[in-house]
mmCIF file of C-alpha atoms in Angstrom:
data_model
loop_
_atom_site.group_PDB
_atom_site.id
_atom_site.type_symbol
_atom_site.label_atom_id
_atom_site.label_comp_id
_atom_site.label_asym_id
_atom_site.label_seq_id
_atom_site.Cartn_x
_atom_site.Cartn_y
_atom_site.Cartn_z
ATOM 1 C CA UNK Q 16 10.078 10.079 4.514
ATOM 2 C CA UNK Q 17 11.709 10.623 1.525
ATOM 3 C CA UNK Q 18 12.050 7.640 -1.132
ATOM 4 C CA UNK Q 19 14.108 7.878 -4.475
ATOM 5 C CA UNK Q 20 13.405 4.441 -5.854
ATOM 6 C CA UNK Q 21 11.203 3.628 -8.556
ATOM 7 C CA UNK Q 22 11.172 0.617 -7.474
ATOM 8 C CA UNK Q 23 7.632 -1.221 -6.981
ATOM 9 C CA UNK Q 24 6.614 -4.761 -6.191
ATOM 10 C CA UNK Q 25 3.395 -6.678 -4.613
ATOM 11 C CA UNK Q 26 4.181 -7.203 -1.153
ATOM 12 C CA UNK Q 27 1.696 -9.541 -0.713
ATOM 13 C CA UNK Q 28 3.233 -11.809 -2.979
ATOM 14 C CA UNK Q 29 7.067 -11.497 -1.181
ATOM 15 C CA UNK Q 30 8.282 -14.627 -0.070
ATOM 16 C CA UNK Q 31 9.743 -13.125 3.127
ATOM 17 C CA UNK Q 32 6.490 -11.396 4.231
ATOM 18 C CA UNK Q 33 4.359 -14.269 3.274
ATOM 19 C CA UNK Q 34 6.418 -16.497 5.528
ATOM 20 C CA UNK Q 35 6.078 -14.117 8.329
ATOM 21 C CA UNK Q 36 2.038 -13.721 7.471
ATOM 22 C CA UNK Q 37 1.776 -17.212 7.787
ATOM 23 C CA UNK Q 38 4.250 -18.746 10.132
ATOM 24 C CA UNK Q 39 4.926 -15.776 12.884
ATOM 25 C CA UNK Q 40 1.388 -14.116 12.735
ATOM 26 C CA UNK Q 41 2.026 -13.275 16.717
ATOM 27 C CA UNK Q 42 4.740 -11.118 16.044
ATOM 28 C CA UNK Q 43 2.573 -9.013 13.391
ATOM 29 C CA UNK Q 44 -0.061 -8.889 16.363
ATOM 30 C CA UNK Q 45 2.853 -7.184 18.323
ATOM 31 C CA UNK Q 46 4.133 -4.899 15.297
ATOM 32 C CA UNK Q 47 0.342 -3.889 15.107
ATOM 33 C CA UNK Q 48 -0.397 -2.894 18.506
ATOM 34 C CA UNK Q 49 2.941 -0.731 18.835
ATOM 35 C CA UNK Q 50 2.135 0.763 15.078
ATOM 36 C CA UNK Q 51 5.683 -0.282 14.324
ATOM 37 C CA UNK Q 52 7.271 -1.808 10.772
ATOM 38 C CA UNK Q 53 8.067 -4.832 8.704
ATOM 39 C CA UNK Q 54 11.093 -4.398 6.574
ATOM 40 C CA UNK Q 55 10.882 -6.706 3.472
ATOM 41 C CA UNK Q 56 14.452 -7.611 1.528
ATOM 42 C CA UNK Q 57 12.388 -7.271 -2.444
ATOM 43 C CA UNK Q 58 11.560 -10.228 -4.040
ATOM 44 C CA UNK Q 59 14.923 -10.661 -5.674
ATOM 45 C CA UNK Q 60 16.413 -11.046 -1.923
ATOM 46 C CA UNK Q 61 13.326 -12.787 -0.094
ATOM 47 C CA UNK Q 62 13.347 -15.389 -2.944
ATOM 48 C CA UNK Q 63 16.553 -16.564 -2.287
ATOM 49 C CA UNK Q 64 16.658 -16.298 1.824
ATOM 50 C CA UNK Q 65 15.192 -18.930 4.567
ATOM 51 C CA UNK Q 66 13.335 -17.182 7.319
ATOM 52 C CA UNK Q 67 13.766 -18.342 10.759
ATOM 53 C CA UNK Q 68 12.396 -16.832 13.840
ATOM 54 C CA UNK Q 69 15.662 -14.610 14.376
ATOM 55 C CA UNK Q 70 15.521 -13.472 11.240
ATOM 56 C CA UNK Q 71 11.742 -12.152 11.625
ATOM 57 C CA UNK Q 72 12.690 -10.617 14.989
ATOM 58 C CA UNK Q 73 15.635 -8.888 13.672
ATOM 59 C CA UNK Q 74 13.636 -7.862 10.405
ATOM 60 C CA UNK Q 75 10.165 -5.839 12.650
ATOM 61 C CA UNK Q 76 10.981 -2.379 14.479
ATOM 62 C CA UNK Q 77 9.309 -1.115 17.055
ATOM 63 C CA UNK Q 78 9.188 2.700 17.987
ATOM 64 C CA UNK Q 79 12.282 3.196 20.686
ATOM 65 C CA UNK Q 80 13.024 6.216 22.597
ATOM 66 C CA UNK Q 81 16.990 4.955 23.451
ATOM 67 C CA UNK Q 82 19.436 5.825 21.704
ATOM 68 C CA UNK Q 83 18.345 9.305 19.767
ATOM 69 C CA UNK Q 84 20.862 11.999 19.466
ATOM 70 C CA UNK Q 85 19.160 14.031 17.691
ATOM 71 C CA UNK Q 86 15.704 14.597 16.182
ATOM 72 C CA UNK Q 87 17.014 13.537 12.828
ATOM 73 C CA UNK Q 88 16.758 10.109 13.232
ATOM 74 C CA UNK Q 89 13.906 7.584 14.592
ATOM 75 C CA UNK Q 90 15.356 4.693 16.351
ATOM 76 C CA UNK Q 91 13.536 1.787 16.598
ATOM 77 C CA UNK Q 92 14.492 -1.883 18.313
ATOM 78 C CA UNK Q 93 13.711 -5.056 17.135
ATOM 79 C CA UNK Q 94 11.943 -7.578 18.097
ATOM 80 C CA UNK Q 95 15.311 -9.415 18.961
ATOM 81 C CA UNK Q 96 16.270 -6.283 21.097
ATOM 82 C CA UNK Q 97 18.466 -4.315 18.361
ATOM 83 C CA UNK Q 98 18.872 -1.073 17.766
ATOM 84 C CA UNK Q 99 17.666 0.382 14.299
ATOM 85 C CA UNK Q 100 18.075 3.946 12.959
ATOM 86 C CA UNK Q 101 15.674 5.054 10.316
ATOM 87 C CA UNK Q 102 17.149 8.484 8.597
ATOM 88 C CA UNK Q 103 15.355 9.177 5.464
ATOM 89 C CA UNK Q 104 15.338 6.187 2.792
ATOM 90 C CA UNK Q 105 17.805 4.581 4.653
ATOM 91 C CA UNK Q 106 18.413 1.683 7.720
ATOM 92 C CA UNK Q 107 21.694 1.858 9.488
ATOM 93 C CA UNK Q 108 22.035 -1.061 12.012
ATOM 94 C CA UNK Q 109 23.345 -0.090 15.449
ATOM 95 C CA UNK Q 110 24.004 -1.977 18.558
ATOM 96 C CA UNK Q 111 23.258 -6.058 18.648
ATOM 97 C CA UNK Q 112 24.258 -6.683 15.106
ATOM 98 C CA UNK Q 113 27.211 -8.652 14.250
ATOM 99 C CA UNK Q 114 27.239 -7.045 11.001
ATOM 100 C CA UNK Q 115 27.072 -3.068 10.932
ATOM 101 C CA UNK Q 116 25.349 -2.435 7.949
ATOM 102 C CA UNK Q 117 23.063 0.648 5.569
ATOM 103 C CA UNK Q 118 20.011 -0.816 3.645
ATOM 104 C CA UNK Q 119 18.390 1.503 1.145
ATOM 105 C CA UNK Q 120 14.800 1.929 1.456
ATOM 106 C CA UNK Q 121 12.818 0.810 -1.699
ATOM 107 C CA UNK Q 122 9.388 2.099 -0.871
ATOM 108 C CA UNK Q 123 6.893 1.830 2.359
ATOM 109 C CA UNK Q 124 3.250 0.747 2.241
ATOM 110 C CA UNK Q 125 0.372 0.915 5.311
ATOM 111 C CA UNK Q 126 -1.280 -2.255 5.942
ATOM 112 C CA UNK Q 127 -4.415 -3.163 8.551
ATOM 113 C CA UNK Q 128 -4.046 -5.982 10.774
ATOM 114 C CA UNK Q 129 -7.167 -8.266 12.119
ATOM 115 C CA UNK Q 130 -7.146 -6.050 14.988
ATOM 116 C CA UNK Q 131 -7.518 -2.341 14.847
ATOM 117 C CA UNK Q 132 -4.489 -0.892 14.091
ATOM 118 C CA UNK Q 133 -1.971 -0.637 11.534
ATOM 119 C CA UNK Q 134 1.789 -1.364 11.059
ATOM 120 C CA UNK Q 135 4.445 0.238 7.675
ATOM 121 C CA UNK Q 136 6.030 -2.326 5.924
ATOM 122 C CA UNK Q 137 9.806 -1.446 4.282
ATOM 123 C CA UNK Q 138 10.822 -3.073 0.998
ATOM 124 C CA UNK Q 139 14.309 -2.962 1.581
ATOM 125 C CA UNK Q 140 17.365 -3.642 -0.311
ATOM 126 C CA UNK Q 141 19.130 -6.273 1.633
ATOM 127 C CA UNK Q 142 18.706 -8.175 4.847
ATOM 128 C CA UNK Q 143 18.946 -6.240 7.520
ATOM 129 C CA UNK Q 144 20.834 -8.924 10.026
ATOM 130 C CA UNK Q 145 23.286 -10.584 7.242
ATOM 131 C CA UNK Q 146 25.320 -9.745 3.926
ATOM 132 C CA UNK Q 147 23.302 -10.756 1.003
ATOM 133 C CA UNK Q 148 24.915 -12.555 -1.589
ATOM 134 C CA UNK Q 149 25.108 -10.470 -4.482
ATOM 135 C CA UNK Q 150 26.669 -13.150 -6.841
ATOM 136 C CA UNK Q 151 23.766 -15.656 -5.680
ATOM 137 C CA UNK Q 152 20.881 -13.440 -6.469
ATOM 138 C CA UNK Q 153 22.451 -11.637 -10.011
ATOM 139 C CA UNK Q 154 22.960 -15.527 -11.307
ATOM 140 C CA UNK Q 155 19.178 -16.390 -10.771
ATOM 141 C CA UNK Q 156 18.463 -12.705 -12.740
ATOM 142 C CA UNK Q 157 20.469 -14.036 -15.677
ATOM 143 C CA UNK Q 158 18.017 -13.736 -18.804
ATOM 144 C CA UNK Q 159 16.438 -16.959 -20.367
ATOM 145 C CA UNK Q 160 15.400 -16.681 -23.801
ATOM 146 C CA UNK Q 161 12.212 -19.203 -23.632
ATOM 147 C CA UNK Q 162 11.856 -22.524 -25.864
ATOM 148 C CA UNK Q 163 8.503 -23.083 -25.192
ATOM 149 C CA UNK Q 164 4.862 -21.971 -24.741
ATOM 150 C CA UNK Q 165 5.235 -22.773 -21.302
ATOM 151 C CA UNK Q 166 8.214 -20.904 -21.031
ATOM 152 C CA UNK Q 167 6.360 -18.035 -21.837
ATOM 153 C CA UNK Q 168 3.592 -18.355 -19.520
ATOM 154 C CA UNK Q 169 5.940 -18.652 -16.717
ATOM 155 C CA UNK Q 170 7.948 -15.856 -17.747
ATOM 156 C CA UNK Q 171 4.604 -13.623 -17.922
ATOM 157 C CA UNK Q 172 3.077 -14.505 -14.946
ATOM 158 C CA UNK Q 173 5.144 -16.110 -12.319
ATOM 159 C CA UNK Q 174 6.961 -12.640 -11.305
ATOM 160 C CA UNK Q 175 4.976 -10.775 -8.509
ATOM 161 C CA UNK Q 176 1.683 -9.051 -9.345
ATOM 162 C CA UNK Q 177 1.989 -11.795 -12.507
ATOM 163 C CA UNK Q 178 -1.314 -13.789 -11.609
ATOM 164 C CA UNK Q 179 -3.493 -10.637 -10.245
ATOM 165 C CA UNK Q 180 -1.991 -8.701 -13.810
ATOM 166 C CA UNK Q 181 -3.182 -12.285 -15.684
ATOM 167 C CA UNK Q 182 -6.626 -12.424 -13.792
ATOM 168 C CA UNK Q 183 -7.380 -8.948 -14.584
ATOM 169 C CA UNK Q 184 -6.165 -9.031 -18.266
ATOM 170 C CA UNK Q 185 -8.156 -12.445 -18.635
ATOM 171 C CA UNK Q 186 -11.105 -10.530 -17.428
ATOM 172 C CA UNK Q 187 -10.975 -7.531 -19.946
ATOM 173 C CA UNK Q 188 -10.281 -9.939 -22.875
ATOM 174 C CA UNK Q 189 -13.224 -11.994 -21.671
ATOM 175 C CA UNK Q 190 -15.439 -9.008 -21.547
ATOM 176 C CA UNK Q 191 -14.143 -8.065 -24.917
ATOM 177 C CA UNK Q 192 -15.009 -11.463 -26.860
ATOM 178 C CA UNK Q 193 -18.336 -11.487 -24.678
ATOM 179 C CA UNK Q 194 -18.970 -7.630 -26.327
ATOM 180 C CA UNK Q 195 -17.388 -8.200 -29.620
ATOM 181 C CA UNK Q 196 -18.205 -11.893 -30.532
ATOM 182 C CA UNK Q 197 -18.576 -11.173 -34.216
ATOM 183 C CA UNK Q 198 -15.810 -8.533 -35.436
ATOM 184 C CA UNK Q 199 -14.949 -10.606 -38.609
ATOM 185 C CA UNK Q 200 -16.185 -8.274 -41.675
ATOM 186 C CA UNK Q 201 -16.384 -4.858 -39.721
ATOM 187 C CA UNK Q 202 -13.928 -1.874 -40.397
ATOM 188 C CA UNK Q 203 -10.881 -1.041 -38.901
ATOM 189 C CA UNK Q 204 -12.482 1.875 -37.801
ATOM 190 C CA UNK Q 205 -14.907 0.071 -35.748
ATOM 191 C CA UNK Q 206 -12.673 -2.607 -34.298
ATOM 192 C CA UNK Q 207 -10.465 0.732 -33.079
ATOM 193 C CA UNK Q 208 -13.314 2.318 -31.880
ATOM 194 C CA UNK Q 209 -14.495 -0.784 -30.101
ATOM 195 C CA UNK Q 210 -11.125 -1.187 -28.551
ATOM 196 C CA UNK Q 211 -11.247 2.192 -27.388
ATOM 197 C CA UNK Q 212 -14.685 2.243 -26.126
ATOM 198 C CA UNK Q 213 -13.450 -1.331 -24.080
ATOM 199 C CA UNK Q 214 -10.361 0.728 -22.475
ATOM 200 C CA UNK Q 215 -12.716 2.927 -20.997
ATOM 201 C CA UNK Q 216 -14.916 0.162 -18.522
#
């Protein structure tokens, strides 16, 4: 599958995916057994979406032979019985949906289930079963200048993957601090060499 986007996020921290895993685990088991696809809207959309059972079922795709005109498209059936075509980096809704939509696939990952089996996760640029209110999403993304230390921390670490990044950075800095606890009086060259050594740990 061809993905043209350079978009990336930690899907395991996406609110839509987290809701599927916590509230609809039995559906994840079905997709694992069938080696299907879970479609997850990107985090900026997922953050403003309440996930219902219908949403969950509409975003889980199982392989299907029904409705295939040629070999170029892969045809999938949602758990709710609707048809979706996957062609390169796009999903196209077909029969069963109230709206016709073409949604970009931003990237794909493979997840492994608790039982033997795996499923793919497509991070997509929208919802399969309804229109996204772009104005609502855009207004939530407006740049705000932080006015306090707490707001700076929130800006740095509250995004998808932020907590893992913070833990990783804390680990590196703690290692550096423990290794080089007395840098005062050291030459700039020795400090630079110490930092370079740290990056290769």
